[in-house]
Tab-separated table of C-alpha atoms in Angstrom:
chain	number	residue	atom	x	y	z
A	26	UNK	CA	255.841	188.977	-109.942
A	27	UNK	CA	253.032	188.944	-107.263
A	28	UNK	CA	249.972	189.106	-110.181
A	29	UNK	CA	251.498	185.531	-110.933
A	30	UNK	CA	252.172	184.192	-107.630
A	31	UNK	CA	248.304	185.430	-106.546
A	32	UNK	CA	247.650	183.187	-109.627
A	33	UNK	CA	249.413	180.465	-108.702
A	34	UNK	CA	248.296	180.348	-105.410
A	35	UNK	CA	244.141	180.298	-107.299
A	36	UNK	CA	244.675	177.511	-109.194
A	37	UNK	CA	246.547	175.564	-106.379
A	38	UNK	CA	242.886	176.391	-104.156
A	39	UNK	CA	241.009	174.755	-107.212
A	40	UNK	CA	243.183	172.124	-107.366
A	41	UNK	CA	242.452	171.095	-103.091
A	42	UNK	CA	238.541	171.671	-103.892
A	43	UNK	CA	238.800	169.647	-106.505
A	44	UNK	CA	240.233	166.923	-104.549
A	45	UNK	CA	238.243	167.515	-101.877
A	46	UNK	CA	235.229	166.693	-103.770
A	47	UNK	CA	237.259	163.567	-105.338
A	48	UNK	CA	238.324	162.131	-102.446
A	49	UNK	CA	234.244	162.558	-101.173
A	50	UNK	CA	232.610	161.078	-104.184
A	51	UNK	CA	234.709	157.886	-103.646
A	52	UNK	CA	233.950	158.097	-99.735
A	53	UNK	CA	230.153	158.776	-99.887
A	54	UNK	CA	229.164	155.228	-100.430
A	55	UNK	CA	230.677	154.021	-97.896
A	56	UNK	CA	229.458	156.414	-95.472
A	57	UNK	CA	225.840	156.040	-97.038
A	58	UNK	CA	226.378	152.214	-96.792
A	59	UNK	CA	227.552	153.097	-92.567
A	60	UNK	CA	224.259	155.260	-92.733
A	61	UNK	CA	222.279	152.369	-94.076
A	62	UNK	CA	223.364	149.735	-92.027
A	63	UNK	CA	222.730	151.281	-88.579
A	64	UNK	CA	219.043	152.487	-89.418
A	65	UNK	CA	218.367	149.049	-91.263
A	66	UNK	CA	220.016	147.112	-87.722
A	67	UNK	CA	217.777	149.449	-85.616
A	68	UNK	CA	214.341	148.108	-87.602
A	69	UNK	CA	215.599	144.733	-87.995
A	70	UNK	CA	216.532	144.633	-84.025
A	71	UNK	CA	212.803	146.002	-83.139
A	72	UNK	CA	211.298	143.562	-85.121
A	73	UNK	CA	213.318	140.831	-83.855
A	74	UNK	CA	212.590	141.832	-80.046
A	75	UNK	CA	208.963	141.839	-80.920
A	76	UNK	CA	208.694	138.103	-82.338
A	77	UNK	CA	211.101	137.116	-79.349
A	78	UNK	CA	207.758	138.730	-76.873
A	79	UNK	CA	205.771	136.403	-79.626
A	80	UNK	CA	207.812	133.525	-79.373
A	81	UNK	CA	208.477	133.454	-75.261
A	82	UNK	CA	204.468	134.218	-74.610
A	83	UNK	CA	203.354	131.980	-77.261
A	84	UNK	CA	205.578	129.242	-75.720
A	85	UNK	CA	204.196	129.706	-71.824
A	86	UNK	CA	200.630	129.977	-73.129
A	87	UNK	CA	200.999	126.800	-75.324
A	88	UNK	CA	202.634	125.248	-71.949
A	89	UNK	CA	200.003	125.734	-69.706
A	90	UNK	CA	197.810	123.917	-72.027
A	91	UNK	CA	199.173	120.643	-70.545
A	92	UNK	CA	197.154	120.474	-67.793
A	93	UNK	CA	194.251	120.266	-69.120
A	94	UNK	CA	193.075	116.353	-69.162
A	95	UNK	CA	192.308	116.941	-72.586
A	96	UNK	CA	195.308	117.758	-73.978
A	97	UNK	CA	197.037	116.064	-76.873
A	98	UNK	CA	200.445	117.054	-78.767
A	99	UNK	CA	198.505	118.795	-81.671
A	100	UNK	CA	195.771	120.828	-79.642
A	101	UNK	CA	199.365	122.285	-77.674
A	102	UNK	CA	200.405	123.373	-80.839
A	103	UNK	CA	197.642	124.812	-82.265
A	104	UNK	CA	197.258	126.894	-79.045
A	105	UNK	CA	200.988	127.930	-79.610
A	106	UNK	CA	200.012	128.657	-83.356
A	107	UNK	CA	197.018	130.661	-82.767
A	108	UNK	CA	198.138	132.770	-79.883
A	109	UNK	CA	201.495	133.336	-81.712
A	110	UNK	CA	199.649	134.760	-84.586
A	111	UNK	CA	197.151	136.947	-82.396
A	112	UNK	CA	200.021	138.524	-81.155
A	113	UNK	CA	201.778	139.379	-84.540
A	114	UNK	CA	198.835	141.074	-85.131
A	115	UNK	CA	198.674	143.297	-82.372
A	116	UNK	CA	202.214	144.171	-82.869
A	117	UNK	CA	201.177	144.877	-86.644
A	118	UNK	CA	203.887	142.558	-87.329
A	119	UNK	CA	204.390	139.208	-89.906
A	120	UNK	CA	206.012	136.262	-89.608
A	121	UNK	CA	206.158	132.623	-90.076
A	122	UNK	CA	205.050	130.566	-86.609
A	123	UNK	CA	206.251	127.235	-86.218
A	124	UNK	CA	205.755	125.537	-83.019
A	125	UNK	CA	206.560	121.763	-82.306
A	126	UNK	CA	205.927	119.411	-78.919
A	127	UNK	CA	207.518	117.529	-77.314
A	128	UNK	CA	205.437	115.798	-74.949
A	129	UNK	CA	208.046	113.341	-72.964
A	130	UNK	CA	209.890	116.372	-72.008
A	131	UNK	CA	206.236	118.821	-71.512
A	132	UNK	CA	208.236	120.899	-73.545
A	133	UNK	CA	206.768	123.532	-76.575
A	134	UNK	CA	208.775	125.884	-78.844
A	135	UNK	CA	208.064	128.214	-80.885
A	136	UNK	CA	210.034	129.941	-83.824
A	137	UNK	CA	208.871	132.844	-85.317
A	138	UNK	CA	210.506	134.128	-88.631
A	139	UNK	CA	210.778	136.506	-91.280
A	140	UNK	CA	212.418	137.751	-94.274
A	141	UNK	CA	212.620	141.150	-94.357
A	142	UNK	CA	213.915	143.644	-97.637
A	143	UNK	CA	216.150	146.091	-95.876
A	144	UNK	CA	215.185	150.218	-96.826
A	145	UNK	CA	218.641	151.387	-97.532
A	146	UNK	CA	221.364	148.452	-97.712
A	147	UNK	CA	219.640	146.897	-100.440
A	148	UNK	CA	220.865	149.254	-102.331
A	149	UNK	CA	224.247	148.143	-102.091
A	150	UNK	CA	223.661	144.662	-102.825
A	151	UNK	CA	221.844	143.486	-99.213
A	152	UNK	CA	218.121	142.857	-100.231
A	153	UNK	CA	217.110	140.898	-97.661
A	154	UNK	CA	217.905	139.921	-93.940
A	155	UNK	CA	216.521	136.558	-92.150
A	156	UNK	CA	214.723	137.512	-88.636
A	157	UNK	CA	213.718	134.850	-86.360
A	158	UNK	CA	213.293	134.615	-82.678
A	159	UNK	CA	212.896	131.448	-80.616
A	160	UNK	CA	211.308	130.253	-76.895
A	161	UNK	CA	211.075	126.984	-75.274
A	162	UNK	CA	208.754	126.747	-72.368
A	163	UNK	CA	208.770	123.536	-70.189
A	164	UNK	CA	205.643	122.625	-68.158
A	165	UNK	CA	207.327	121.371	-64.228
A	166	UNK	CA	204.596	118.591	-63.823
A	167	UNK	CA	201.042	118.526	-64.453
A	168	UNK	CA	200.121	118.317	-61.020
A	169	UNK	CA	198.105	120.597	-59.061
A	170	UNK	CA	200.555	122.479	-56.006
A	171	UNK	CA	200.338	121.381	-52.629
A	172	UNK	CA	203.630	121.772	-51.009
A	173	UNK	CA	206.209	124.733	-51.833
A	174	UNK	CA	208.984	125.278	-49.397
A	175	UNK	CA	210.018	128.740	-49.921
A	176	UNK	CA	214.055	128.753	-48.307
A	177	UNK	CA	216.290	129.297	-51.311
A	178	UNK	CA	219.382	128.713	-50.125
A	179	UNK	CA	219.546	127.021	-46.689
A	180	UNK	CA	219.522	123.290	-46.111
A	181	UNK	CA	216.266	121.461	-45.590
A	182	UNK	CA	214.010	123.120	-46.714
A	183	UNK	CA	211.876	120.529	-47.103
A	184	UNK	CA	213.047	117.947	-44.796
A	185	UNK	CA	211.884	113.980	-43.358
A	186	UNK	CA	213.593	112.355	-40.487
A	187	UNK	CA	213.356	108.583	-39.445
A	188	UNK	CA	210.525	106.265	-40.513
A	189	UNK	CA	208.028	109.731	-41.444
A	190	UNK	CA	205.942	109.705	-44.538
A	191	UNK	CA	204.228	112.678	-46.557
A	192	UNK	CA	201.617	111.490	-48.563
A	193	UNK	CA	200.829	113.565	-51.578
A	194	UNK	CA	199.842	111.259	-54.768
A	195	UNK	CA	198.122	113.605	-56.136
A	196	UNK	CA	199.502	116.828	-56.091
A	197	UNK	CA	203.086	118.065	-56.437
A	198	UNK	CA	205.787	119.412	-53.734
A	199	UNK	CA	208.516	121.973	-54.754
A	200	UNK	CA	211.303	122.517	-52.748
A	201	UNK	CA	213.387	126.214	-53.813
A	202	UNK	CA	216.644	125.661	-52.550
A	203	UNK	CA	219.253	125.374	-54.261
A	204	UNK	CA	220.943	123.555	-51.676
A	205	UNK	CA	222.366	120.004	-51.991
A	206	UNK	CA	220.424	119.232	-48.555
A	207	UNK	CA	217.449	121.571	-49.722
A	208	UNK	CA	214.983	118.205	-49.852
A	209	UNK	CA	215.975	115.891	-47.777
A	210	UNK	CA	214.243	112.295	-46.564
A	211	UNK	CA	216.962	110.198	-44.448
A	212	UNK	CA	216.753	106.962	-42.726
A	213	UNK	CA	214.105	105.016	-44.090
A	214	UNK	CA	211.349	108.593	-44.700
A	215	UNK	CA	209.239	108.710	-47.502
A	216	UNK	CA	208.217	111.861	-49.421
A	217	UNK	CA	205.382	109.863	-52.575
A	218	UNK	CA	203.923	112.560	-54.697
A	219	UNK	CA	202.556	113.145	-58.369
A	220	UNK	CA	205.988	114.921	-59.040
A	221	UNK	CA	208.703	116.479	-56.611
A	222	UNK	CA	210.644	119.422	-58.022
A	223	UNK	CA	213.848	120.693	-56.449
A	224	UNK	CA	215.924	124.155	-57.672
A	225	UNK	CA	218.736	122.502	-56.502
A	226	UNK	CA	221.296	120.333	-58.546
A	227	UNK	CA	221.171	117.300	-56.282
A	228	UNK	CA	219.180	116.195	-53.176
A	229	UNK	CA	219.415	113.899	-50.301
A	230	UNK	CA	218.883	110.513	-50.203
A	231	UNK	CA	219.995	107.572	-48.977
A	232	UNK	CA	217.551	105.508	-49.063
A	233	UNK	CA	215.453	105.796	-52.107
A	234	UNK	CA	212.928	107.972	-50.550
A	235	UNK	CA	211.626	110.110	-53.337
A	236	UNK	CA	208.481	108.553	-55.877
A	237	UNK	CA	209.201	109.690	-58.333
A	238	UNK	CA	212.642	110.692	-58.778
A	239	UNK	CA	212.757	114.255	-57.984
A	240	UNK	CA	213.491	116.812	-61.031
A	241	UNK	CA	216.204	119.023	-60.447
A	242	UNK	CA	217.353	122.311	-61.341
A	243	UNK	CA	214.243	123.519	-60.999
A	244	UNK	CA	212.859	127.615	-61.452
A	245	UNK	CA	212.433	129.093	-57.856
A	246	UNK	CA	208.847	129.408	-57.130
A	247	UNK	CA	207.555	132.986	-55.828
A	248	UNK	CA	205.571	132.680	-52.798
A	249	UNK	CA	202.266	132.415	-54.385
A	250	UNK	CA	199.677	133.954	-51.794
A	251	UNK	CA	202.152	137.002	-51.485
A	252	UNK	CA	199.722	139.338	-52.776
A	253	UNK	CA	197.410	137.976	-50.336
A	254	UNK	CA	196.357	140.799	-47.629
A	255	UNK	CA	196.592	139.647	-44.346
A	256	UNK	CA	193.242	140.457	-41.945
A	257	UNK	CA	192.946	143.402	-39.722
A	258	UNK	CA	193.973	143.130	-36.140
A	259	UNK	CA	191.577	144.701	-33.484
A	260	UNK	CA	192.145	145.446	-30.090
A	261	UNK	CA	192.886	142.814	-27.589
A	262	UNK	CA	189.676	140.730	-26.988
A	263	UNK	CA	191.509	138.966	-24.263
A	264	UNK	CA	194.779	138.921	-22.593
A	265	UNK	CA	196.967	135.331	-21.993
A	266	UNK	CA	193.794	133.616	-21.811
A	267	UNK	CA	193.917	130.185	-20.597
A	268	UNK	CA	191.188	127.704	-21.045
A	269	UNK	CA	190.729	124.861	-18.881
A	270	UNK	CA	186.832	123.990	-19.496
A	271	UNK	CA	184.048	123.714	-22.127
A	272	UNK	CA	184.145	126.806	-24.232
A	273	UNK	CA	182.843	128.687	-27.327
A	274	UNK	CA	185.226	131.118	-28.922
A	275	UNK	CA	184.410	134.104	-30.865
A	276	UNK	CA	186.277	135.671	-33.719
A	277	UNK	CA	188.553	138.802	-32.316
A	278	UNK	CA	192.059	139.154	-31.093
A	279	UNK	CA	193.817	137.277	-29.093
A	280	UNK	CA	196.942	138.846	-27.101
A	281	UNK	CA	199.725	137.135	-25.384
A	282	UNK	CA	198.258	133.485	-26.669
A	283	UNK	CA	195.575	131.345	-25.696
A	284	UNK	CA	196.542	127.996	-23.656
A	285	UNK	CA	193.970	125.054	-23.705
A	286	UNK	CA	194.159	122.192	-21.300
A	287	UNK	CA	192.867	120.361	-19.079
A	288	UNK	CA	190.674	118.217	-21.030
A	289	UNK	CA	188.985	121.199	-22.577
A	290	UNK	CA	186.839	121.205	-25.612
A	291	UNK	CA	186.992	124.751	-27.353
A	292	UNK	CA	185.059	125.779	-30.427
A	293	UNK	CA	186.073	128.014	-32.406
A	294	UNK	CA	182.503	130.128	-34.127
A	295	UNK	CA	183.615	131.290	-37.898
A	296	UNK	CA	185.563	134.204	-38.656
A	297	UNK	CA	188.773	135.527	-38.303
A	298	UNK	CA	191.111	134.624	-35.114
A	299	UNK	CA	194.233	136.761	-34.761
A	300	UNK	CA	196.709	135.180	-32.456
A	301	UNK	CA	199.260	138.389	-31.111
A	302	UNK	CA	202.288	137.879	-29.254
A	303	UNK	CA	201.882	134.792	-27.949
A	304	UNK	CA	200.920	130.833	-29.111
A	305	UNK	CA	197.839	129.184	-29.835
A	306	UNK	CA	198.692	125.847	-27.306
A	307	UNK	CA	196.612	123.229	-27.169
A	308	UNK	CA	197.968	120.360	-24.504
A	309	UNK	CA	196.398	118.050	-22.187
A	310	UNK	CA	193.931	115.949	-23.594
A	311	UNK	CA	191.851	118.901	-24.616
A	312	UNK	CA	190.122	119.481	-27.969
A	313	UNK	CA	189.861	122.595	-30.847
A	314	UNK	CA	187.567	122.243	-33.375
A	315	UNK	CA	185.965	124.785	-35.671
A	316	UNK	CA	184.266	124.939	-39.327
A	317	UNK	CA	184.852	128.125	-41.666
A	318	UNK	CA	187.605	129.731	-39.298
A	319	UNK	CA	190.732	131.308	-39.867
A	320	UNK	CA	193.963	131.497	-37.889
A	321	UNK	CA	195.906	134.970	-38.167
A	322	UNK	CA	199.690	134.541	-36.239
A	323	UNK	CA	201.177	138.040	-36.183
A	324	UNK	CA	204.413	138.901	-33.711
A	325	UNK	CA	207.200	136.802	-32.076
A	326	UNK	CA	205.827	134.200	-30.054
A	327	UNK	CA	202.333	133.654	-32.069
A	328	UNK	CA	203.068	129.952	-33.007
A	329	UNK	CA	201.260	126.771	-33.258
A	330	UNK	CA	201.542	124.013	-30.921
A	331	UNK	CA	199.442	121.136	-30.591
A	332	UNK	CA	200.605	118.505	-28.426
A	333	UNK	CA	200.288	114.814	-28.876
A	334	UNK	CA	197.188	113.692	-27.010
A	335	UNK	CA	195.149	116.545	-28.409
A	336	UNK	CA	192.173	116.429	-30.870
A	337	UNK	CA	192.227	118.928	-34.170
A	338	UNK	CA	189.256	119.165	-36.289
A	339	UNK	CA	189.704	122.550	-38.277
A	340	UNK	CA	188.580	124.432	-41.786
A	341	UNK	CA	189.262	127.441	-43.480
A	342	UNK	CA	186.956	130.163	-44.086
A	343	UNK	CA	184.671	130.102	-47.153
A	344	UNK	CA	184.770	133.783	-48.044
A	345	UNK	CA	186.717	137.025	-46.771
A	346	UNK	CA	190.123	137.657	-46.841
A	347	UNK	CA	191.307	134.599	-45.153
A	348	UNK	CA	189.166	132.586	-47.665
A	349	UNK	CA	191.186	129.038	-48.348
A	350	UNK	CA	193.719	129.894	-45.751
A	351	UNK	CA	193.635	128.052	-42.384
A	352	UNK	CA	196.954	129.398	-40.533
A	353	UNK	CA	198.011	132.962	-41.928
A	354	UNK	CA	201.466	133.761	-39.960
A	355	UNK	CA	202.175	137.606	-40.567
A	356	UNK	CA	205.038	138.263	-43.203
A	357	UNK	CA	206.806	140.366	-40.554
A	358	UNK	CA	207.088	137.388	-37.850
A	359	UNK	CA	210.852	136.682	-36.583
A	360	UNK	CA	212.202	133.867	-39.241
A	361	UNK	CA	212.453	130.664	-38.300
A	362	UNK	CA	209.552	130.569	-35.659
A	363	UNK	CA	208.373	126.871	-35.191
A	364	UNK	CA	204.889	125.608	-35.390
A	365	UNK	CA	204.032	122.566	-34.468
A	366	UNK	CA	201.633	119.804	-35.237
A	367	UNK	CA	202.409	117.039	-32.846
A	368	UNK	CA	198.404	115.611	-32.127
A	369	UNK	CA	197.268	112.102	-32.843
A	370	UNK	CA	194.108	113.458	-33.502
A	371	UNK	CA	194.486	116.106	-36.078
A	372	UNK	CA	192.620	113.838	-39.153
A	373	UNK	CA	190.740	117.311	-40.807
A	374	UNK	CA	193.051	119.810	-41.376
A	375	UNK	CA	191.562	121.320	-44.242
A	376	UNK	CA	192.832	124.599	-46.188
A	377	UNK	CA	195.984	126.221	-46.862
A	378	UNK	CA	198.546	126.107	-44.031
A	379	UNK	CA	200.961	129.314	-45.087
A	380	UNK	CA	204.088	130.048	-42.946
A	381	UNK	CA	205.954	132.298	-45.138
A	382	UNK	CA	208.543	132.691	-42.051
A	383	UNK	CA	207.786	130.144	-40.470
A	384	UNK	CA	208.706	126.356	-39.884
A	385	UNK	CA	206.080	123.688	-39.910
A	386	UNK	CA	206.785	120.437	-38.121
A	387	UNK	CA	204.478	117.573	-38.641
A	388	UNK	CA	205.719	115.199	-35.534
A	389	UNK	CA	202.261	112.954	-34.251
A	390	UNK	CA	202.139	109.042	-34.556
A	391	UNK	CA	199.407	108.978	-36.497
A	392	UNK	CA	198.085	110.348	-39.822
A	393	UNK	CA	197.753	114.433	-40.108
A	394	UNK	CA	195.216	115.952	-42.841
A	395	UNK	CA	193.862	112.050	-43.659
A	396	UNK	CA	190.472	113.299	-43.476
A	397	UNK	CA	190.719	116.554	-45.067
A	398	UNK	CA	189.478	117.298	-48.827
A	399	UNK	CA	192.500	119.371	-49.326
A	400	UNK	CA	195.752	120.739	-47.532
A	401	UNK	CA	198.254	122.190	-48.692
A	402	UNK	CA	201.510	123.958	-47.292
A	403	UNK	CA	203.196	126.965	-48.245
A	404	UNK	CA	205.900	127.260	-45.545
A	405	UNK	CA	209.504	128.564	-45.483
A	406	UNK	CA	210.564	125.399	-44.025
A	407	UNK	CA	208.503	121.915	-43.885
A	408	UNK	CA	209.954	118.936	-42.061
A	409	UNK	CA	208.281	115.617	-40.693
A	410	UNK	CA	210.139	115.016	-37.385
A	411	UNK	CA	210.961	111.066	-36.643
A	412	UNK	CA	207.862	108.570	-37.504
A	413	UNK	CA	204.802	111.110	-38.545
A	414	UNK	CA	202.698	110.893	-41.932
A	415	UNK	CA	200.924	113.593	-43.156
A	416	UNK	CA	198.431	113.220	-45.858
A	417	UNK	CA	197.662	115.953	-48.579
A	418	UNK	CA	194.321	115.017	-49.909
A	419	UNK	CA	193.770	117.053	-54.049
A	420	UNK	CA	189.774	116.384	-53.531
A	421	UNK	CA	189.166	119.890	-54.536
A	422	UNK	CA	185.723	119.763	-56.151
A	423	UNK	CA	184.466	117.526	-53.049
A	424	UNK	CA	184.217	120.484	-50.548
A	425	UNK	CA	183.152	124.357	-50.588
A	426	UNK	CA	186.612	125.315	-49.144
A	427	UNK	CA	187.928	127.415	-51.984
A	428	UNK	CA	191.493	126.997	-52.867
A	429	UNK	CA	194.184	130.358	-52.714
A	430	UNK	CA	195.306	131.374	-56.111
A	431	UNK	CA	198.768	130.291	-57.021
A	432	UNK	CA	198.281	126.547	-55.420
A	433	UNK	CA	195.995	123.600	-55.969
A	434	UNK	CA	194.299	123.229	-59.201
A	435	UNK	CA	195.654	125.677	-62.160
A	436	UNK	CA	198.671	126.055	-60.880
A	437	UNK	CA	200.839	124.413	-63.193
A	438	UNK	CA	204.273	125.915	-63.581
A	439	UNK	CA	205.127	126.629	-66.855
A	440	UNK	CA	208.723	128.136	-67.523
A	441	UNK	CA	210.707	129.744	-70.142
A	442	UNK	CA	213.484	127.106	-70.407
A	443	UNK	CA	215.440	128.562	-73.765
């Protein structure tokens, strides 16, 4: 009796292995098919995130190609083309590049594809899987940059009150806030530029102030000098200095301000002038003029103010690290500090006025910057009080000034817009 049931109980073990090993051969395709698909989606997914890198930096480079007078609709696309297929080749990669403009939107996009044969889900009837990865960049105007107003979110950022005017036909202002009152020109202001560029959705106008119509929706702009080392501050060369005569200044620092009146004519030698802790004031009837210098506000209280009846003539260094850059306020100054430009007088104004904390206020009577090759402003916030116009000259190539990196000529903004 138990020689038969230890038989019984053999052949029912065979009879599980066997089953076993049925129930696996009809399984195993399906779990080599699993098997297949996840390394075949792992390849395929690499090779589409490398033609998306083609496709995106084909699509900016082809974009920036737009500024350049020469430009036409096929010499875009064979940029886009040709630097689409450099890059599949340094990512040992192949593809199929088609890129098309459109030039009455500045847009180009580019489509990389290819068909791939799958290594292990072909084998089940899968041969071949379509890749393809896609990138539209837009170009935001062709103009060189001459205003950005870097307040993202607060109201009036860029701002014109009653009757003022900013001049700026051939350059273009960006305003990055995404407010609805972000750029602003009310009661009968003016803001005329090559093209006017707002991140917000809307903007504020009553009038019909803007030329052109501003674009909206616009990619925040990073502060472009923010790379841009500020000079070195020395000790104090004087302290609260007030100047009420005929005098020639000398590149050093300045503590607790300097106050010029009187009627007083200051020059300014070149080089580097840091302002600490106090205001660079300019007020009755006196004068400031200087050629190559540059203007370093660091601390609370180191503002600009240059009063009505005053005379400006000003330019920014050629060389060193205030090269381009007129007024430098430090990127640690209390926000919101005002500096302003209130002279009659002021006609040369000529480099890169950069308050990356700051407020500029253009309020004189008559025209700021007329006479200058070049200005441009780089400010958190940039308003024209009631009646001023200030003009922002693009004659780059007419002076020795050189212009910051990230403004002026070049700086076309190209964006990924897909």
């Amino acid at each position: 009796m138990g020689g038969r049931l230890t038989a019984a109980i053999g052949r029912l073990r065979r009879d599980q292995r066997g089953g076993a090993l049925v129930m696996l051969g009809v399984a195993l395709p399906a779990l080599m098919m699993a098997a297949g698909v996840v390394i075949d989606y792992g390849v395929l997914s690499e090779q589409r995130t490398a033609f998306q890198t083609v496709a995106d930096g084909s699509a900016l480079a082809a974009a920036r190609e737009f500024r350049l007078a020469n430009a036409t609709p096929t010499g875009v696309q064979s940029a886009a083309e040709k630097f689409a297929t450099t890059q599949l080749k340094a990512l040992n990669q192949t593809g199929t590049i088609a890129a098309a403009v459109d030039v009455k939107k500045m847009t180009v996009t580019v489509e990389v594809t290819n068909v791939a044969r799958t290594n292990i889900m072909h084998m089940f009837g899968s041969d071949n899987v379509t890749i393809s990865a896609r990138a539209t960049a837009r170009v935001l105007g062709t103009a060189a940059i001459c205003v950005i107003g870097l307040e993202t979110s607060k109201k009036e950022t860029i701002h014109l009150e009653k009757d003022a005017k900013l001049e700026a036909p051939e350059c273009a202002v960006y305003s990055n806030s995404t407010s609805r009152d972000g750029l602003k020109a009310m009661h009968n202001s003016q803001l005329r530029a090559r093209f006017i560029c707002s991140a917000g959705g809307s903007y504020k106008d009553k009038h019909d102030s803007f030329q052109p119509s501003p674009t909206l929706d616009c990619p925040v702009l990073a502060d472009p000098l923010a790379s841009r080392p500020p000079p070195s501050i020395g000790g104090c060369s004087a302290n609260d200095l007030k100047i009420t005569s005929t005098t020639m200044l000398s590149p050093g620092t300045y503590c607790g301000g300097v106050r010029i009146g009187k009627g007083a004519v200051v020059t300014l030698n070149p080089g580097v002038y840091v302002f600490k802790d106090g205001p660079l004031d300019v007020s009755g009837g006196a004068t400031l003029k200087g050629a190559n210098v540059g203007i370093y506000l660091n601390g609370k209280g180191a503002v600009l103010r240059f009063d009505a009846d005053t005379k400006i003539d000003l330019t920014a260094p050629q060389n060193g690290v205030m090269a381009g850059i007129l007024f430098f306020e430090d990127r640690s100054s209390p926000v919101n500090q005002k500096h302003e430009i209130l002279s009659n007088d002021a006609k040369v104004l000529l480099g890169t006025l950069y308050f990356p904390q700051g407020e500029l206020n253009i309020g004189a009577s008559k025209p700021v910057a007329a006479e200058s090759a070049y200005t441009i402003v780089v400010a958190r916030r940039f308003t024209l009080s009631a009646g001023p116009t200030m003009v922002l000259n693009a004659k780059y190539s007419s002076t020795n000034i050189p212009v910051p990196e990230g403004v002026g000529p070049g700086s076309t903004a190209a964006h990924l817009a897909r």
